[in-house]
């Protein structure tokens, strides 16, 4: 009875007097009816897109230059900015959007990949009787349902487990999770449930079993954030918005209002970052949707404007898929310092994060080793001791800047708003800041409503509820089968294309190159272990990709999944882009260097490589040192004290293994700390010491030398089907084990 009263009280906070009059069941039915009516209204009111395909970037630039005045100019190509452009253009407003980098290049591509209402915010709302946080959760749960509806190819429900290690926590968390379901109402994805200890371990076998009481499983959504952002931008472009990436706002344009005599923002001076060309884009209303850079644009309008953005860095790491079940996430609600950590399957890998640390605003945030190790330590607390959580298993890491804001109109200017803030300056600049990925659509709706009211624009209500994003309308869960049957793609590649491009996957398949094999017939992969194919590079250019970084990080997600795989794919990606965009050799080299720098600093390659370079001490037992020296000297037959490509080739030839020189160069370069083209004995011992400590894993040189040593002793020939293939097949069992299996 007490629980029912608590639930009823919570519902009444959102429904007000209407819920009191109708009762809970009638109120829920009323809300469901409201939501359904909204979907019907959107479907009936929005006409078909004006463009079958998004216009080229060149065509969009011409539109920006040649349009005398837009109704709306949006600055910022993240989720919120693109959402504003889509909301405005579908209301019939003449709309433009400019982004100084690439769509989703900032915070919107560096999220936890969840579409969620925020379980922890609901807990705070109830404990502190905070109506603002309750409304934020309710709004987010409605938006969660809408996003899963309009982009089914890019999003899906995900069960998330909350392990319980103390009996008193079971009813406490159960009530909280059930309230989460009830607040969602008709938008509840699936009902939460309780698992016994044995059932919890069945679903999540790598979970720490000592003192485990049981678990609670609830549902939230998960998506491919950068691709979702891009889908919003492409949809806006198809409906007629002039959208352009790599267009930087240099300054805001102003004109004097003849009625009031005050200066009003009337557009922006824009610069094409790729060519240096500058021109003015005029608009009746300018919207600032720049996330962490909110205050930069506000100060363009008014140099004395008070800063409202309080940036916070959130670091995530990616680990191999075997760290988590394929379809079950994990939530740690109370880490050692009170922060919340998610541990989730994503793109057949495992993503863990996030941290929450005050930071400076920068376009190139770098994940710190301190944050990476914090996440690893928290993960160790929840995983079985049978699972060795190794620093070397961090395949990628990134930092995203969350733009927390204070409301400039609030009396308490120090309090951070967890919801979004729409601010209108004296000159008419509209700023949308704060909020979260999940609520991008409602944030955009509020912003355009404010723009219409402030600038007296002629437009109807928002029509984006239920409006399919690009690729979603004709997608189905079995679409990939047609790709396999019609084009001869591998099943894994077909599933990836369907889940990335939705009903546009057929256009990518049409561009796919013939493999020359019996199967698959088409679809040459960029790297062997990921389903990305070369055709996606060509198609990515149609999706406004301008640089190699765009391709490895946002058109594909290689950089976010495995930095080494991304680096391996880079030369081919640059070659393909160069062919399509007419790059000369200088431009190709520049793109390679820029992309490698991006991987090194922003995607965690630096932190990964420093596990070997910064900790150069060798802590091995004398017996281990002797064993590794013996292995090393089997390659260094001349006792030079170092080995080169020639030495490795000689040993491989003696056991009938062929490997091309470029691959060997890459393998040795991973360990060649002083980059002198050779691996010294000291460098090799450092590598083996780092592997023993778990700081490095999957070293190709370590696996190669161990396997070669064993085969030298046995003198058993190794068949090779293709260059490197047979050798990797021999190495695979070693790769799948722990670090000491490489030793």
XYZ file of C-alpha atoms in Angstrom:
743
model
C 0.000 0.000 0.000
C 2.850 2.399 0.867
C 4.474 1.634 -2.486
C 1.203 2.365 -4.339
C 0.902 5.704 -2.544
C 4.474 6.585 -3.480
C 3.836 5.717 -7.119
C 0.563 7.670 -7.168
C 2.253 10.695 -5.646
C 4.986 10.584 -8.267
C 2.538 10.340 -11.147
C 0.481 13.233 -9.759
C 3.529 15.476 -9.859
C 3.573 15.149 -13.664
C -0.147 14.944 -14.354
C -1.377 17.569 -11.921
C -5.067 17.953 -11.244
C -5.995 15.980 -14.364
C -4.529 12.792 -12.913
C -6.394 13.389 -9.644
C -9.700 13.631 -11.490
C -9.225 10.782 -13.949
C -7.409 8.322 -11.722
C -4.193 6.482 -12.625
C -5.505 4.064 -15.255
C -7.653 6.660 -17.045
C -4.800 9.164 -16.907
C -2.391 6.670 -18.471
C -4.951 5.977 -21.220
C -5.354 9.726 -21.796
C -1.582 10.233 -22.086
C -1.267 7.282 -24.495
C -4.037 8.802 -26.621
C -2.227 12.152 -26.628
C 1.014 10.543 -27.834
C -0.757 8.585 -30.581
C -2.558 11.723 -31.781
C 0.779 13.543 -31.965
C 2.204 10.815 -34.206
C -0.852 10.966 -36.493
C -0.619 14.757 -36.726
C 3.045 14.606 -37.714
C 2.426 11.935 -40.340
C -0.422 13.915 -41.941
C 1.100 17.397 -41.816
C 4.616 16.855 -43.148
C 4.901 16.618 -46.920
C 7.419 14.429 -48.724
C 11.038 15.680 -48.826
C 11.797 18.072 -51.661
C 14.993 16.155 -52.496
C 15.235 12.418 -53.085
C 18.892 12.662 -52.062
C 20.620 15.415 -50.054
C 22.137 18.026 -52.407
C 25.923 18.048 -52.716
C 27.976 20.291 -50.444
C 28.794 22.501 -53.445
C 25.082 22.955 -54.161
C 24.435 23.771 -50.521
C 27.165 26.437 -50.521
C 25.619 28.055 -53.589
C 22.249 28.136 -51.817
C 23.832 29.779 -48.771
C 25.505 32.405 -50.965
C 22.590 33.136 -53.290
C 19.675 33.267 -50.846
C 18.893 36.876 -50.017
C 17.584 36.064 -46.536
C 16.761 32.928 -44.580
C 14.125 32.735 -41.870
C 16.428 30.707 -39.608
C 20.219 30.338 -39.501
C 21.449 27.671 -37.104
C 25.071 27.737 -35.934
C 26.230 24.277 -34.861
C 25.907 20.842 -36.468
C 25.557 18.655 -33.408
C 22.373 16.793 -32.512
C 20.609 19.902 -31.200
C 21.627 22.179 -34.075
C 20.608 19.639 -36.720
C 17.406 19.026 -34.767
C 16.652 22.771 -34.899
C 17.243 22.822 -38.658
C 14.930 19.830 -39.196
C 12.211 21.251 -36.955
C 12.341 24.633 -38.701
C 12.396 23.390 -42.290
C 9.500 20.966 -41.735
C 7.405 23.896 -40.469
C 7.968 25.616 -43.807
C 10.665 28.048 -42.663
C 13.540 28.870 -45.013
C 16.402 27.298 -43.074
C 20.217 27.263 -43.126
C 22.742 25.485 -40.895
C 26.505 25.938 -40.707
C 29.055 23.897 -38.742
C 32.737 24.846 -38.502
C 33.925 21.229 -38.357
C 31.960 18.118 -39.351
C 28.447 17.165 -38.314
C 28.642 15.491 -34.887
C 32.380 16.155 -34.603
C 32.035 17.323 -31.004
C 30.063 16.061 -28.028
C 27.322 14.396 -30.081
C 29.654 11.649 -31.358
C 31.329 11.059 -27.971
C 28.377 10.029 -25.820
C 27.649 6.847 -23.857
C 25.513 5.771 -26.865
C 22.400 5.526 -24.673
C 18.940 6.900 -25.409
C 17.648 7.157 -21.877
C 15.470 9.039 -19.445
C 18.074 9.051 -16.702
C 17.496 6.593 -13.852
C 19.773 8.562 -11.541
C 17.889 11.813 -12.233
C 14.602 10.150 -11.266
C 16.193 8.999 -8.014
C 17.283 12.589 -7.260
C 13.860 13.925 -8.264
C 12.134 11.653 -5.737
C 14.695 11.980 -2.934
C 14.855 15.784 -3.213
C 11.276 16.338 -4.445
C 12.800 18.108 -7.455
C 10.005 18.779 -9.962
C 12.440 20.040 -12.632
C 14.383 16.782 -12.682
C 11.169 14.759 -12.714
C 9.903 16.666 -15.751
C 13.255 16.202 -17.462
C 13.061 12.410 -16.964
C 9.469 12.263 -18.206
C 10.305 14.339 -21.278
C 13.370 12.200 -21.992
C 11.360 8.973 -21.754
C 8.872 10.310 -24.298
C 11.723 11.352 -26.583
C 13.384 7.962 -26.113
C 10.293 6.264 -27.519
C 10.117 8.704 -30.431
C 13.783 8.261 -31.361
C 13.466 4.469 -31.375
C 10.432 4.902 -33.632
C 11.900 7.298 -36.206
C 15.347 5.673 -36.583
C 14.811 1.925 -35.999
C 17.920 1.008 -37.992
C 20.212 3.086 -35.772
C 18.649 2.349 -32.378
C 17.235 -0.512 -30.334
C 16.179 -1.297 -26.755
C 18.973 -2.621 -24.521
C 18.528 -4.482 -21.228
C 20.786 -3.101 -18.492
C 21.613 -5.065 -15.356
C 21.991 -3.505 -11.952
C 23.815 -6.086 -9.787
C 22.811 -6.193 -6.118
C 25.360 -7.081 -3.428
C 23.379 -6.194 -0.292
C 19.914 -7.502 0.561
C 18.535 -4.127 1.644
C 19.379 -2.679 -1.800
C 17.046 -5.090 -3.580
C 13.708 -3.476 -2.559
C 15.259 0.006 -2.674
C 16.462 -0.259 -6.268
C 13.434 -2.319 -7.322
C 11.050 0.475 -6.289
C 13.207 3.035 -8.106
C 13.346 1.016 -11.319
C 9.602 0.282 -11.198
C 8.957 4.014 -10.818
C 11.095 4.504 -13.932
C 8.799 2.097 -15.809
C 5.686 3.811 -14.468
C 6.878 7.319 -15.354
C 7.519 6.042 -18.895
C 3.903 4.855 -19.024
C 2.924 3.755 -22.529
C 6.482 4.590 -23.624
C 7.951 1.858 -21.412
C 10.128 -0.305 -23.672
C 9.829 -3.495 -21.611
C 8.977 -4.096 -17.997
C 11.908 -4.411 -15.587
C 12.403 -7.633 -13.650
C 14.409 -9.212 -10.827
C 16.937 -12.022 -11.316
C 18.226 -14.492 -8.761
C 21.975 -14.842 -8.317
C 22.170 -17.917 -10.581
C 20.029 -16.342 -13.299
C 22.064 -13.120 -13.131
C 25.254 -15.103 -13.711
C 23.631 -16.919 -16.638
C 22.908 -13.599 -18.325
C 26.216 -11.965 -17.308
C 28.697 -14.830 -16.656
C 31.706 -12.532 -16.200
C 30.036 -10.806 -13.224
C 31.673 -10.829 -9.767
C 29.782 -13.634 -7.969
C 31.089 -13.198 -4.398
C 28.375 -11.692 -2.156
C 26.094 -11.269 -5.177
C 22.472 -11.311 -4.003
C 20.736 -10.957 -7.352
C 20.143 -8.331 -10.003
C 17.515 -6.021 -11.462
C 17.222 -5.619 -15.220
C 15.600 -2.580 -16.830
C 15.457 -1.322 -20.415
C 16.782 1.790 -22.108
C 17.667 2.537 -25.704
C 21.041 2.437 -27.441
C 22.087 4.049 -30.712
C 24.941 4.874 -33.043
C 25.230 8.514 -32.002
C 27.334 9.999 -34.819
C 25.287 8.213 -37.484
C 22.070 9.354 -35.769
C 23.287 12.954 -35.811
C 24.194 12.616 -39.472
C 20.768 11.130 -40.253
C 19.120 14.219 -38.720
C 21.330 16.525 -40.816
C 20.698 14.565 -44.023
C 16.950 14.525 -43.372
C 16.955 18.296 -42.885
C 18.867 18.676 -46.168
C 16.347 16.491 -48.000
C 13.486 18.641 -46.712
C 15.200 21.731 -48.102
C 17.522 23.096 -45.407
C 20.822 24.484 -46.697
C 23.250 22.585 -44.473
C 27.030 22.869 -44.758
C 29.843 21.470 -42.667
C 33.281 23.111 -42.484
C 31.641 26.540 -42.508
C 32.942 28.678 -39.661
C 31.101 31.715 -38.332
C 33.670 34.523 -38.244
C 31.317 37.196 -36.890
C 27.642 37.988 -36.454
C 25.924 40.497 -38.731
C 23.726 43.185 -37.194
C 21.343 45.841 -38.406
C 19.378 48.580 -36.672
C 15.699 47.926 -36.089
C 13.875 51.003 -37.513
C 11.058 50.696 -34.966
C 13.128 50.425 -31.789
C 16.460 51.843 -32.910
C 18.226 48.829 -31.378
C 20.768 46.617 -33.096
C 19.444 43.183 -34.067
C 21.391 40.102 -35.159
C 20.675 39.641 -38.873
C 22.968 36.801 -39.973
C 26.598 35.754 -39.911
C 29.819 36.198 -41.825
C 30.865 32.641 -42.748
C 34.151 31.187 -43.909
C 34.585 27.964 -45.870
C 37.307 26.245 -43.826
C 38.346 24.104 -46.816
C 38.843 26.939 -49.333
C 39.111 30.086 -47.226
C 36.241 31.768 -49.109
C 34.102 34.141 -47.009
C 30.556 35.402 -47.564
C 27.549 36.669 -45.613
C 24.507 34.544 -44.784
C 21.568 36.736 -43.797
C 18.663 35.540 -41.680
C 15.720 36.940 -39.718
C 16.748 34.787 -36.754
C 20.103 33.283 -35.712
C 20.222 30.289 -33.371
C 23.319 29.465 -31.344
C 23.453 25.674 -30.872
C 27.185 25.212 -30.394
C 27.286 23.074 -27.244
C 30.531 23.671 -25.317
C 31.210 26.744 -27.498
C 27.946 28.416 -26.501
C 29.695 31.326 -24.793
C 32.035 31.941 -27.744
C 29.075 32.799 -29.983
C 27.273 34.679 -27.199
C 30.330 36.896 -26.811
C 30.337 37.550 -30.576
C 26.911 39.068 -29.965
C 27.803 40.820 -26.710
C 31.400 40.850 -25.541
C 30.201 41.536 -21.984
C 27.870 38.517 -21.892
C 28.223 36.436 -18.723
C 29.500 32.914 -19.353
C 26.809 30.286 -18.758
C 28.562 27.088 -19.896
C 30.289 24.947 -17.285
C 32.045 22.243 -19.335
C 32.551 18.767 -17.919
C 34.715 16.063 -19.510
C 33.313 12.583 -19.893
C 35.816 9.870 -20.834
C 34.820 6.511 -22.329
C 36.925 3.487 -23.203
C 36.338 0.622 -25.631
C 37.387 -2.929 -24.802
C 37.024 -6.262 -26.630
C 33.540 -7.700 -26.949
C 34.281 -10.645 -24.666
C 34.216 -8.339 -21.642
C 30.408 -8.174 -21.757
C 27.498 -10.289 -23.019
C 26.370 -9.431 -26.545
C 22.970 -8.128 -25.445
C 23.173 -7.072 -21.790
C 24.623 -3.916 -20.282
C 25.671 -3.183 -16.717
C 25.105 -0.149 -14.493
C 27.279 0.642 -11.490
C 25.071 3.145 -9.596
C 27.625 4.087 -6.942
C 31.308 4.041 -7.849
C 34.119 4.687 -5.399
C 33.695 8.456 -5.805
C 29.915 8.541 -6.305
C 29.857 8.722 -10.093
C 27.799 6.376 -12.268
C 29.550 3.983 -14.647
C 27.928 2.157 -17.575
C 29.428 -1.018 -19.020
C 27.683 -1.746 -22.330
C 27.957 -3.877 -25.467
C 28.238 -1.644 -28.539
C 29.066 -2.532 -32.151
C 30.263 -5.986 -30.969
C 32.727 -4.328 -28.589
C 32.359 -3.194 -24.963
C 32.096 0.463 -24.014
C 32.693 1.676 -20.446
C 32.254 5.154 -18.994
C 31.728 7.924 -18.252
C 33.726 10.159 -15.969
C 32.556 13.639 -14.993
C 35.444 16.066 -14.524
C 35.556 19.878 -14.880
C 37.540 20.847 -17.963
C 38.437 23.690 -20.294
C 36.588 24.096 -23.586
C 38.637 22.781 -26.497
C 37.775 21.494 -29.976
C 40.158 18.583 -29.427
C 39.607 17.014 -25.973
C 42.095 14.315 -24.995
C 41.303 11.349 -22.727
C 43.592 11.306 -19.697
C 45.371 8.246 -18.369
C 43.938 9.027 -14.937
C 40.356 8.789 -16.220
C 41.086 5.620 -18.190
C 42.501 3.925 -15.114
C 39.569 5.105 -12.974
C 37.155 3.350 -15.345
C 39.296 0.206 -15.435
C 39.428 0.046 -11.633
C 35.644 0.389 -11.370
C 35.179 -2.327 -13.984
C 37.450 -4.647 -11.984
C 35.144 -4.248 -8.979
C 32.227 -5.733 -10.884
C 33.879 -8.414 -12.994
C 34.902 -11.868 -11.848
C 38.499 -12.381 -10.751
C 38.674 -14.937 -13.573
C 38.541 -11.982 -15.972
C 41.841 -10.129 -15.997
C 41.018 -6.487 -16.769
C 44.107 -5.301 -18.614
C 45.128 -1.777 -19.569
C 46.371 -3.232 -22.832
C 42.825 -4.229 -23.752
C 41.726 -0.614 -24.098
C 41.329 -0.424 -27.876
C 40.177 3.194 -28.029
C 39.385 6.017 -25.610
C 37.837 9.415 -26.065
C 36.750 12.471 -24.136
C 33.525 14.380 -24.788
C 32.736 17.776 -23.309
C 29.301 17.946 -21.771
C 28.027 21.562 -21.825
C 26.331 21.956 -18.451
C 24.769 25.411 -18.161
C 23.471 27.941 -15.671
C 20.309 29.796 -16.618
C 21.251 33.472 -17.144
C 17.699 34.465 -16.124
C 17.891 32.512 -12.856
C 18.269 34.390 -9.558
C 20.702 31.709 -8.385
C 23.339 32.008 -11.099
C 25.533 29.366 -9.511
C 23.051 26.500 -9.818
C 23.599 24.210 -12.795
C 20.498 23.424 -14.824
C 20.163 19.737 -15.645
C 17.544 20.641 -18.236
C 18.090 22.741 -21.338
C 18.011 26.525 -21.387
C 16.680 28.743 -24.207
C 18.113 32.249 -23.858
C 17.215 35.277 -25.992
C 19.673 38.171 -26.017
C 18.722 41.837 -26.359
C 19.777 41.731 -30.003
C 17.612 38.688 -30.733
C 20.275 35.943 -30.748
C 18.640 32.732 -29.543
C 20.851 30.327 -27.617
C 19.905 26.720 -26.874
C 22.239 25.088 -24.359
C 22.404 22.195 -21.907
C 20.052 19.232 -22.107
C 21.030 15.769 -23.310
C 21.274 13.736 -26.517
C 17.949 11.985 -25.956
C 15.978 15.230 -25.775
C 17.497 16.902 -28.849
C 14.095 16.951 -30.625
C 12.138 18.609 -27.814
C 15.016 21.056 -27.298
C 14.807 21.943 -30.984
C 11.025 22.343 -30.764
C 11.320 24.726 -27.797
C 14.004 26.714 -29.619
C 12.046 27.126 -32.851
C 8.932 28.045 -30.850
C 10.964 30.806 -29.193
C 12.350 31.919 -32.581
C 8.878 32.140 -34.107
C 7.541 34.153 -31.182
C 10.537 36.483 -30.843
C 10.978 37.244 -34.539
C 7.323 37.030 -35.594
C 7.922 34.231 -38.103
C 4.999 32.602 -39.886
C 4.988 28.882 -39.119
C 2.813 26.211 -37.576
C 3.496 23.778 -34.725
C 6.383 21.322 -34.645
C 5.975 18.290 -36.910
C 8.981 16.169 -35.991
C 7.271 13.700 -33.636
C 7.033 10.483 -35.632
C 8.936 11.923 -38.608
C 11.268 9.206 -39.946
C 14.929 10.062 -40.238
C 16.876 9.127 -43.361
C 17.062 5.364 -43.771
C 14.337 4.520 -41.281
C 11.106 4.557 -43.255
C 11.483 1.321 -45.250
C 13.922 -0.457 -42.949
C 13.023 -3.871 -41.544
C 14.946 -6.341 -39.356
C 15.265 -8.721 -42.326
C 16.404 -6.124 -44.857
C 19.978 -7.437 -44.669
C 18.873 -10.787 -46.137
C 17.943 -9.064 -49.389
C 21.398 -7.488 -49.466
C 22.993 -10.925 -49.157
C 20.732 -12.484 -51.778
C 20.682 -9.623 -54.297
C 24.311 -8.495 -54.144
C 26.349 -11.380 -52.735
C 27.527 -9.573 -49.614
C 28.776 -11.371 -46.515
C 26.035 -11.693 -43.920
C 28.031 -9.689 -41.346
C 28.651 -6.894 -43.856
C 24.998 -6.879 -44.935
C 23.836 -6.634 -41.322
C 26.226 -3.744 -40.739
C 25.047 -1.868 -43.846
C 21.384 -2.328 -42.927
C 22.016 -1.172 -39.351
C 24.008 1.865 -40.515
C 22.193 3.120 -43.601
C 18.747 1.572 -43.203
C 16.843 1.522 -46.485
C 19.750 3.405 -48.115
C 21.966 0.320 -47.710
C 21.101 -0.792 -51.248
C 22.774 2.324 -52.635
C 25.983 1.433 -50.794
C 25.751 -2.170 -52.023
C 25.470 -0.956 -55.630
C 28.833 0.796 -55.224
C 30.569 -2.268 -53.741
C 33.594 -3.631 -55.608
C 33.834 -7.215 -56.822
C 36.104 -9.261 -54.549
C 37.262 -11.787 -57.142
C 36.383 -14.588 -54.720
C 33.685 -17.227 -54.905
C 32.167 -15.661 -51.789
C 31.508 -12.905 -50.957
C 30.951 -11.719 -54.513
C 31.150 -8.008 -53.652
C 32.235 -5.975 -50.634
C 35.989 -5.528 -50.143
C 36.664 -4.828 -46.463
C 38.782 -1.927 -45.276
C 40.178 -4.072 -42.443
C 39.593 -7.780 -41.985
C 38.086 -7.756 -38.476
C 35.428 -5.081 -39.087
C 32.544 -5.161 -41.597
C 33.279 -1.753 -43.110
C 33.746 -1.932 -46.887
C 35.422 0.314 -49.445
C 32.090 1.328 -50.977
C 31.262 3.171 -47.741
C 34.110 5.589 -48.431
C 32.581 6.554 -51.781
C 29.119 6.798 -50.250
C 30.482 8.776 -47.297
C 31.484 11.580 -49.655
C 27.829 11.816 -50.728
C 27.084 12.223 -47.008
C 29.316 15.325 -46.858
C 32.513 13.626 -45.648
C 35.378 15.976 -46.528
C 38.367 14.536 -44.645
C 39.834 11.192 -43.674
C 38.956 11.952 -40.038
C 35.293 12.305 -41.051
C 35.470 8.845 -42.573
C 37.194 6.925 -39.776
C 35.309 8.537 -36.913
C 31.775 9.454 -38.029
C 30.855 7.906 -41.424
C 32.379 4.688 -40.142
C 33.108 4.257 -36.418
C 36.519 2.617 -36.785
C 38.382 5.218 -34.719
C 35.933 4.744 -31.845
C 36.227 0.957 -31.957
C 39.924 0.263 -32.500
C 42.558 2.920 -33.135
C 45.059 0.459 -34.577
C 42.503 -0.906 -37.048
C 41.631 2.673 -38.019
C 45.285 3.490 -38.625
C 45.649 0.331 -40.692
C 42.683 1.342 -42.872
C 43.815 4.952 -43.306
C 46.069 4.616 -46.394
C 43.335 2.866 -48.381
C 40.686 5.351 -47.199
C 42.871 8.292 -48.225
C 43.545 6.666 -51.594
C 39.826 6.161 -52.259
C 38.879 9.665 -51.089
C 41.713 11.171 -53.110
C 40.424 9.462 -56.232
C 36.900 10.805 -55.687
C 37.900 14.321 -54.572
C 40.925 14.781 -56.889
C 43.494 15.113 -54.106
C 47.123 15.472 -55.150
C 49.946 13.643 -53.370
C 50.564 16.558 -51.010
C 46.902 16.639 -49.946
C 46.849 12.861 -49.426
C 49.904 13.021 -47.180
C 48.394 15.928 -45.247
C 45.188 13.948 -44.679
C 47.165 10.927 -43.477
C 49.149 12.987 -40.994
C 46.076 14.835 -39.690
C 44.135 11.599 -39.215
C 47.046 9.903 -37.442
C 47.382 12.901 -35.131
C 43.642 12.655 -34.408
C 43.982 8.963 -33.519
C 47.088 9.582 -31.445
C 45.686 12.354 -29.257
C 41.875 12.276 -29.349
C 41.217 8.544 -29.685
C 43.619 7.302 -27.037
C 46.470 6.002 -29.190
C 48.932 8.155 -27.238
C 47.809 6.739 -23.897
C 47.930 3.232 -25.355
C 51.445 3.606 -26.773
C 52.741 5.237 -23.595
C 52.095 1.986 -21.754
C 55.333 0.887 -23.375
C 57.271 4.110 -23.875
C 56.671 5.945 -20.593
C 57.137 2.965 -18.313
C 60.435 1.739 -19.646
C 61.527 -0.205 -16.574
C 61.897 -3.948 -16.985
C 60.569 -5.985 -14.072
C 61.073 -9.602 -15.023
C 62.347 -12.561 -13.051
C 65.855 -13.728 -14.055
C 64.400 -16.961 -15.463
C 62.006 -14.956 -17.645
C 64.802 -12.701 -18.870
C 66.835 -15.766 -19.895
C 63.828 -17.273 -21.683
C 63.084 -14.104 -23.639
C 66.737 -13.564 -24.503
C 66.838 -17.090 -25.934
C 63.768 -16.337 -28.037
C 65.218 -13.017 -29.203
C 68.534 -14.619 -30.252
C 66.735 -17.121 -32.463
C 65.935 -14.082 -34.599
C 69.187 -12.225 -33.900
C 71.405 -15.018 -35.180
C 74.377 -12.672 -35.683
C 74.241 -11.475 -32.046
C 73.903 -7.839 -33.148
C 71.720 -6.923 -30.170
C 68.797 -5.961 -32.422
C 66.526 -7.482 -35.072
C 65.304 -6.050 -38.371
C 62.748 -6.996 -41.003
C 65.417 -9.084 -42.721
C 65.992 -11.134 -39.542
C 62.278 -11.816 -39.104
C 61.831 -12.742 -42.768
C 64.724 -15.202 -42.542
C 63.151 -17.042 -39.583
C 59.692 -17.073 -41.168
C 61.073 -18.484 -44.430
C 62.774 -21.280 -42.490
C 59.353 -22.421 -41.232
C 57.675 -21.888 -44.633
C 55.737 -18.719 -43.754
C 55.463 -15.802 -46.185
C 54.620 -12.281 -45.031
C 54.800 -9.085 -47.079
C 57.343 -6.450 -46.126
C 54.807 -3.707 -45.352
C 53.048 -5.877 -42.782
C 56.364 -6.784 -41.156
C 57.340 -3.137 -41.026
C 54.061 -2.315 -39.214
C 54.605 -5.148 -36.718
C 58.139 -4.076 -35.823
C 57.203 -0.390 -35.757
C 54.750 -1.036 -32.889
C 57.683 -2.004 -30.670
C 60.452 0.142 -32.175
C 60.368 2.850 -29.488
C 63.193 5.011 -30.829
C 61.990 4.552 -34.439
C 65.398 3.597 -35.831
C 64.075 0.737 -37.958
C 65.151 -2.034 -35.604
C 64.028 -3.634 -32.356
C 66.747 -3.800 -29.703
C 66.875 -6.494 -27.035
C 66.007 -3.884 -24.397
C 62.871 -2.854 -26.332
C 61.816 -6.484 -26.651
C 62.245 -7.076 -22.910
C 60.245 -3.915 -22.182
C 57.465 -5.280 -24.377
C 57.399 -8.641 -22.594
C 57.451 -6.939 -19.203
C 54.501 -4.721 -20.200
C 52.591 -7.782 -21.427
C 53.153 -9.567 -18.120
C 51.713 -6.555 -16.263
C 48.688 -6.346 -18.562
C 49.593 -2.893 -19.874
C 49.973 -4.238 -23.422
C 47.953 -6.997 -25.071
C 47.679 -8.495 -28.528
C 51.211 -7.516 -29.594
C 51.726 -8.978 -33.053
C 55.493 -9.154 -32.622
C 55.214 -11.041 -29.322
C 52.785 -13.546 -30.842
C 54.845 -13.908 -34.006
C 58.098 -14.580 -32.162
C 56.540 -17.029 -29.711
C 54.825 -18.982 -32.474
C 57.921 -18.963 -34.683
C 60.050 -20.224 -31.772
C 57.673 -23.119 -31.173
C 57.668 -24.052 -34.841
C 61.442 -23.794 -35.061
C 61.662 -26.299 -32.229
C 59.121 -28.626 -33.871
C 60.094 -27.834 -37.478
C 56.493 -28.344 -38.578
C 55.594 -26.530 -41.844
C 52.740 -24.035 -41.593
C 50.405 -23.825 -44.616
C 49.617 -20.305 -45.758
C 46.513 -19.565 -47.845
C 47.385 -15.921 -48.436
C 49.849 -13.314 -47.292
C 49.705 -13.145 -43.490
C 46.471 -15.179 -43.373
C 47.880 -18.530 -42.404
C 50.147 -16.959 -39.817
C 47.285 -15.065 -38.211
C 45.287 -18.274 -38.130
C 48.118 -19.904 -36.205
C 48.342 -16.914 -33.866
C 44.626 -16.673 -33.169
C 44.512 -19.037 -30.164
C 47.248 -16.997 -28.533
C 45.388 -13.728 -29.183
C 42.247 -14.978 -27.505
C 43.955 -15.858 -24.260
C 45.437 -13.697 -21.548
C 48.591 -11.657 -21.878
C 50.792 -14.358 -20.379
C 49.751 -16.709 -23.218
C 51.900 -14.508 -25.438
C 54.922 -15.111 -23.263
